Coordinates of N, CA and C in Angstrom, one line a residue:
M7 N -73.0 -132.9 -103.8 CA -71.9 -133.1 -103.0 C -71.1 -134.3 -103.2
H8 N -71.9 -135.4 -103.5 CA -71.2 -136.7 -103.7 C -72.2 -137.8 -104.4
F9 N -71.9 -138.6 -105.3 CA -72.6 -139.7 -105.7 C -72.0 -141.0 -105.6
E10 N -72.9 -142.1 -105.7 CA -72.2 -143.4 -105.7 C -72.9 -144.3 -106.8
I11 N -72.0 -145.1 -107.4 CA -72.4 -146.0 -108.5 C -72.2 -147.4 -107.9
Y12 N -73.4 -148.1 -108.1 CA -73.3 -149.7 -107.5 C -73.0 -150.5 -108.8
A13 N -72.1 -151.5 -108.6 CA -71.8 -152.4 -109.7 C -71.6 -153.9 -109.1
E14 N -72.2 -154.7 -110.0 CA -71.9 -156.2 -109.7 C -70.4 -156.5 -110.1
D15 N -70.0 -155.9 -111.1 CA -68.6 -156.1 -111.7 C -67.7 -154.8 -111.6
I16 N -67.1 -154.6 -110.5 CA -66.5 -153.2 -110.4 C -65.5 -153.0 -111.6
A17 N -64.7 -154.1 -112.0 CA -63.7 -153.7 -113.1 C -64.4 -153.2 -114.3
R18 N -65.6 -153.9 -114.7 CA -66.4 -153.6 -115.8 C -66.9 -152.2 -115.7
A19 N -67.5 -151.8 -114.6 CA -68.0 -150.5 -114.3 C -66.9 -149.4 -114.5
K20 N -65.9 -149.6 -113.8 CA -64.7 -148.8 -113.9 C -64.4 -148.4 -115.2
K21 N -64.2 -149.6 -116.1 CA -63.6 -149.4 -117.4 C -64.7 -148.4 -118.2
F22 N -66.0 -148.8 -118.0 CA -67.1 -148.1 -118.7 C -67.1 -146.5 -118.5
Y23 N -67.0 -146.2 -117.2 CA -66.9 -144.6 -117.0 C -65.6 -144.1 -117.4
E24 N -64.6 -144.7 -117.1 CA -63.2 -144.2 -117.6 C -63.2 -144.0 -119.2
D25 N -63.7 -145.0 -119.9 CA -63.6 -144.9 -121.3 C -64.6 -144.0 -121.9
V26 N -65.9 -144.0 -121.3 CA -66.9 -143.0 -121.8 C -66.7 -141.6 -121.4
F27 N -66.5 -141.3 -120.2 CA -66.4 -140.0 -119.6 C -64.9 -139.6 -119.3
G28 N -64.1 -140.3 -119.4 CA -62.7 -139.9 -119.0 C -62.5 -139.6 -117.5
W29 N -63.2 -140.3 -116.6 CA -63.2 -140.2 -115.2 C -61.8 -140.9 -114.8
K30 N -61.3 -140.5 -113.6 CA -60.2 -141.0 -112.9 C -60.8 -141.9 -111.8
I31 N -60.6 -143.1 -111.7 CA -61.3 -144.0 -110.7 C -60.2 -144.9 -110.0
E32 N -60.0 -144.5 -108.8 CA -58.9 -145.2 -107.9 C -59.3 -145.8 -106.7
R33 N -58.9 -146.9 -106.4 CA -59.1 -147.6 -105.1 C -58.9 -146.9 -103.9
W34 N -59.8 -146.7 -102.9 CA -59.8 -146.2 -101.6 C -58.9 -147.0 -100.7
E35 N -58.1 -146.5 -99.9 CA -57.2 -147.3 -99.0 C -57.8 -147.6 -97.7
G36 N -59.1 -147.4 -97.5 CA -59.7 -147.7 -96.3 C -60.1 -149.2 -96.1
P37 N -60.9 -149.5 -95.0 CA -61.1 -150.9 -94.6 C -62.0 -151.5 -95.5
M38 N -62.9 -151.0 -96.5 CA -63.6 -151.6 -97.4 C -63.3 -151.4 -98.8
E39 N -63.9 -152.3 -99.8 CA -63.7 -152.0 -101.2 C -64.5 -150.9 -101.5
Y40 N -63.8 -149.9 -101.9 CA -64.5 -148.6 -102.4 C -63.5 -147.9 -103.4
W41 N -64.1 -147.3 -104.5 CA -63.3 -146.6 -105.4 C -63.8 -145.2 -105.4
N42 N -62.8 -144.3 -105.5 CA -63.1 -142.9 -105.5 C -63.2 -142.5 -107.0
I43 N -64.1 -141.6 -107.3 CA -64.3 -141.1 -108.6 C -64.1 -139.8 -108.7
T44 N -63.0 -139.3 -109.6 CA -62.8 -137.8 -109.9 C -63.4 -137.6 -111.1
T45 N -64.3 -136.7 -111.3 CA -65.0 -136.5 -112.6 C -64.3 -135.3 -113.5
G46 N -63.6 -134.5 -112.7 CA -63.0 -133.4 -113.6 C -62.0 -132.7 -112.8
K47 N -61.5 -131.5 -113.2 CA -60.5 -130.7 -112.6 C -61.1 -130.0 -111.3
Q48 N -60.2 -129.8 -110.3 CA -60.5 -129.0 -109.1 C -60.9 -127.5 -109.5
G49 N -61.9 -127.1 -109.0 CA -62.4 -125.7 -109.4 C -63.4 -125.7 -110.5
E50 N -63.6 -126.8 -111.3 CA -64.7 -126.7 -112.4 C -66.1 -127.3 -111.8
P51 N -67.2 -127.0 -112.5 CA -68.4 -127.3 -112.1 C -68.4 -128.9 -112.1
G52 N -69.2 -129.5 -111.2 CA -69.4 -131.0 -111.0 C -69.0 -131.4 -109.7
I53 N -69.4 -132.7 -109.4 CA -68.9 -133.4 -108.3 C -68.4 -134.6 -108.5
D54 N -67.7 -135.2 -107.4 CA -67.0 -136.5 -107.5 C -67.8 -137.5 -106.7
G55 N -67.4 -138.7 -106.8 CA -68.4 -139.8 -106.2 C -67.5 -141.0 -105.9
G56 N -68.1 -142.0 -105.8 CA -67.7 -143.3 -105.5 C -68.2 -144.6 -106.4
L57 N -67.5 -145.7 -106.3 CA -68.1 -146.9 -106.9 C -67.7 -147.9 -105.9
M58 N -68.9 -148.8 -105.8 CA -68.8 -149.8 -104.8 C -69.7 -151.0 -105.2
K59 N -69.3 -152.1 -104.6 CA -70.2 -153.4 -105.0 C -71.5 -153.3 -104.7
R60 N -72.4 -153.7 -105.6 CA -73.9 -153.6 -105.3 C -74.3 -154.6 -104.3
Q61 N -75.1 -154.2 -103.3 CA -75.7 -155.0 -102.3 C -76.9 -155.6 -102.9
G62 N -77.2 -156.9 -102.7 CA -78.3 -157.6 -103.0 C -78.7 -157.9 -104.4
G63 N -77.6 -157.9 -105.3 CA -77.7 -158.4 -106.7 C -78.4 -157.5 -107.8
D64 N -79.3 -157.8 -108.5 CA -79.7 -156.9 -109.6 C -80.6 -155.6 -109.1
P65 N -80.4 -154.6 -109.6 CA -81.2 -153.5 -109.2 C -82.6 -153.6 -109.5
R66 N -83.4 -153.6 -108.3 CA -84.9 -153.7 -108.4 C -85.3 -152.8 -107.2
A67 N -86.4 -152.6 -107.1 CA -87.1 -151.8 -106.0 C -87.0 -152.5 -104.6
D68 N -87.0 -153.8 -104.6 CA -86.9 -154.4 -103.3 C -85.5 -154.8 -102.9
T69 N -84.4 -154.3 -103.6 CA -83.0 -154.5 -103.2 C -82.7 -153.3 -102.2
P70 N -81.6 -153.5 -101.4 CA -81.1 -152.6 -100.5 C -81.0 -151.3 -101.2
I71 N -80.2 -151.2 -102.2 CA -79.9 -150.0 -102.9 C -80.3 -150.3 -104.3
S72 N -81.2 -149.5 -104.8 CA -81.7 -149.9 -106.2 C -80.9 -149.1 -107.2
T73 N -81.2 -147.8 -107.2 CA -80.5 -146.7 -108.1 C -80.9 -145.2 -107.8
Y74 N -79.9 -144.5 -108.3 CA -80.3 -143.1 -108.1 C -79.8 -142.5 -109.4
V75 N -80.7 -141.7 -110.0 CA -80.4 -141.2 -111.3 C -79.6 -139.8 -111.3
C76 N -78.4 -140.0 -111.8 CA -77.3 -139.0 -111.8 C -77.3 -138.4 -113.2
T77 N -77.4 -137.1 -113.5 CA -77.3 -136.5 -114.8 C -75.9 -136.1 -115.0
I78 N -75.3 -136.3 -116.1 CA -73.9 -136.0 -116.4 C -73.9 -134.9 -117.5
D79 N -73.3 -133.8 -117.4 CA -73.2 -132.7 -118.3 C -72.3 -133.0 -119.4
V80 N -72.7 -133.0 -120.6 CA -71.8 -133.4 -121.8 C -71.7 -132.2 -122.8
S81 N -70.7 -132.1 -123.4 CA -70.6 -131.0 -124.5 C -71.1 -131.4 -125.9
N82 N -71.3 -132.7 -126.2 CA -71.9 -133.2 -127.6 C -72.6 -134.4 -127.1
I83 N -74.0 -134.2 -127.0 CA -74.8 -135.5 -126.7 C -74.7 -136.6 -127.6
D84 N -74.7 -136.3 -128.9 CA -74.7 -137.4 -130.0 C -73.4 -138.1 -129.8
E85 N -72.3 -137.5 -129.5 CA -71.0 -138.2 -129.5 C -71.0 -139.0 -128.1
Y86 N -71.6 -138.6 -127.1 CA -71.6 -139.3 -125.9 C -72.6 -140.6 -125.9
L87 N -73.7 -140.5 -126.7 CA -74.5 -141.5 -126.8 C -73.9 -142.7 -127.7
N88 N -73.2 -142.3 -128.7 CA -72.3 -143.2 -129.5 C -71.3 -144.0 -128.6
Q89 N -70.6 -143.2 -127.5 CA -69.6 -143.8 -126.7 C -70.2 -144.7 -125.7
V90 N -71.5 -144.4 -125.2 CA -72.2 -145.2 -124.2 C -72.3 -146.6 -124.9
Q91 N -72.9 -146.6 -126.1 CA -73.2 -147.8 -126.8 C -71.8 -148.5 -127.3
K92 N -70.9 -147.9 -127.8 CA -69.6 -148.4 -128.1 C -69.0 -149.1 -126.9
H93 N -69.2 -148.7 -125.7 CA -68.5 -149.2 -124.5 C -69.4 -150.3 -123.6
G94 N -70.5 -150.7 -124.2 CA -71.4 -151.7 -123.6 C -72.6 -151.2 -122.9
G95 N -72.9 -150.0 -122.9 CA -74.0 -149.3 -122.3 C -75.2 -149.4 -123.2
K96 N -76.4 -148.9 -122.8 CA -77.6 -148.9 -123.8 C -78.3 -147.5 -123.6
V97 N -78.7 -147.1 -124.7 CA -79.7 -145.8 -124.6 C -81.1 -146.3 -124.3
T98 N -81.6 -145.9 -123.2 CA -83.1 -146.1 -122.9 C -84.0 -145.3 -123.3
M99 N -83.6 -143.9 -123.4 CA -84.5 -142.8 -123.8 C -83.7 -142.0 -124.9
E100 N -84.1 -142.1 -126.2 CA -83.3 -141.2 -127.1 C -83.2 -139.8 -126.7
K101 N -82.3 -139.1 -127.3 CA -82.2 -137.7 -127.2 C -83.5 -137.0 -127.5
S102 N -83.7 -136.1 -126.5 CA -85.0 -135.2 -126.8 C -84.7 -133.6 -126.3
P103 N -85.5 -132.8 -126.6 CA -85.2 -131.4 -126.1 C -85.9 -130.9 -124.9
I104 N -85.3 -130.3 -124.1 CA -85.8 -129.7 -122.9 C -85.9 -128.2 -123.4
R105 N -87.1 -127.7 -123.6 CA -87.2 -126.3 -124.2 C -86.3 -125.2 -123.5
S106 N -85.3 -124.5 -124.1 CA -84.6 -123.3 -123.6 C -83.7 -124.0 -122.6
V107 N -83.4 -125.3 -122.4 CA -82.5 -125.8 -121.5 C -81.4 -126.6 -122.2
G108 N -81.8 -127.6 -122.9 CA -80.8 -128.5 -123.6 C -81.5 -129.8 -124.1
W109 N -80.5 -130.6 -124.5 CA -80.7 -131.9 -125.0 C -80.5 -133.0 -123.9
F110 N -81.4 -133.9 -123.9 CA -81.4 -134.9 -122.7 C -81.7 -136.4 -123.1
A111 N -81.1 -137.2 -122.7 CA -81.3 -138.7 -122.8 C -81.1 -139.5 -121.6
Y112 N -81.4 -140.7 -121.6 CA -81.3 -141.7 -120.5 C -80.6 -142.8 -120.9
C113 N -79.6 -143.5 -120.2 CA -78.7 -144.5 -120.6 C -78.6 -145.6 -119.5
L114 N -78.2 -146.8 -119.7 CA -77.9 -147.8 -118.7 C -76.4 -148.0 -119.0
D115 N -75.7 -148.1 -117.9 CA -74.4 -148.5 -117.8 C -74.1 -150.0 -117.9
T116 N -73.0 -150.5 -117.7 CA -72.8 -152.0 -118.0 C -73.4 -152.8 -116.6
E117 N -73.8 -152.0 -115.5 CA -74.2 -152.8 -114.5 C -75.7 -152.4 -114.3
K118 N -76.4 -152.0 -115.3 CA -77.8 -151.8 -115.2 C -78.3 -150.5 -114.4
N119 N -77.3 -149.6 -114.3 CA -77.7 -148.3 -113.5 C -78.0 -147.4 -114.6
I120 N -79.2 -146.6 -114.4 CA -79.6 -145.6 -115.3 C -79.0 -144.5 -115.0
F121 N -78.6 -143.6 -115.9 CA -78.1 -142.3 -115.7 C -78.6 -141.4 -116.8
G122 N -78.5 -140.0 -116.7 CA -78.9 -139.2 -117.8 C -77.7 -138.5 -118.2
I123 N -77.7 -138.0 -119.6 CA -76.7 -137.1 -120.0 C -77.4 -135.8 -120.6
M124 N -76.8 -134.7 -120.5 CA -77.5 -133.5 -120.9 C -76.5 -132.5 -121.6
Q125 N -76.9 -132.1 -122.6 CA -76.0 -130.9 -123.5 C -76.8 -129.7 -123.2
P126 N -76.2 -128.7 -122.5 CA -76.9 -127.4 -122.4 C -77.0 -126.7 -123.8
D127 N -78.3 -126.2 -124.1 CA -78.6 -125.6 -125.4 C -79.7 -124.8 -125.1
V128 N -79.5 -123.3 -125.0 CA -80.8 -122.5 -124.8 C -81.8 -122.6 -125.9
N129 N -81.1 -123.1 -127.2 CA -82.0 -123.0 -128.5 C -82.7 -124.3 -128.6
A130 N -82.7 -125.3 -127.7 CA -83.3 -126.6 -127.7 C -84.9 -126.3 -127.8
S131 N -85.6 -126.9 -128.7 CA -87.1 -126.9 -128.6 C -87.7 -128.1 -129.3

C-alpha cells in the first residue's frame, strides 16, 4: 500500500532514488517535511511511498525507526547494481538466484537503508 524511506540528508536520498530508479519525488504541502514518492505510472504494478527525515540518527535496532526492507522490481539486475554503486550506494549481498523466481541482491542507499532489488526470471537457478 505504501512505504517510507528515512534519511539523514533528504536531498542526498532524493537524488539517489531519482537517479537510480527514475522515481518522481516531490515535497508534500502538509504541515511537516514529507516528500511523496511516485515509483511508476498509474495502473502499473507497484506502490508509491514517502521520504522523511530519520528520527534518532543512525539506523540501529534501538532507534525509533530502524529500517524496513523494500524490494524493488528491476528489468536488469546487473544494470541496477551498477547504478546503485555509481550514485553512492553499496551492494551488501551480490546477485544470487532464487530458483524459478529470479535474481536477487541487497543494497544500501546513501542513508544506510537496506533495500532489495529483484529481476524476475523463471529460469534462475
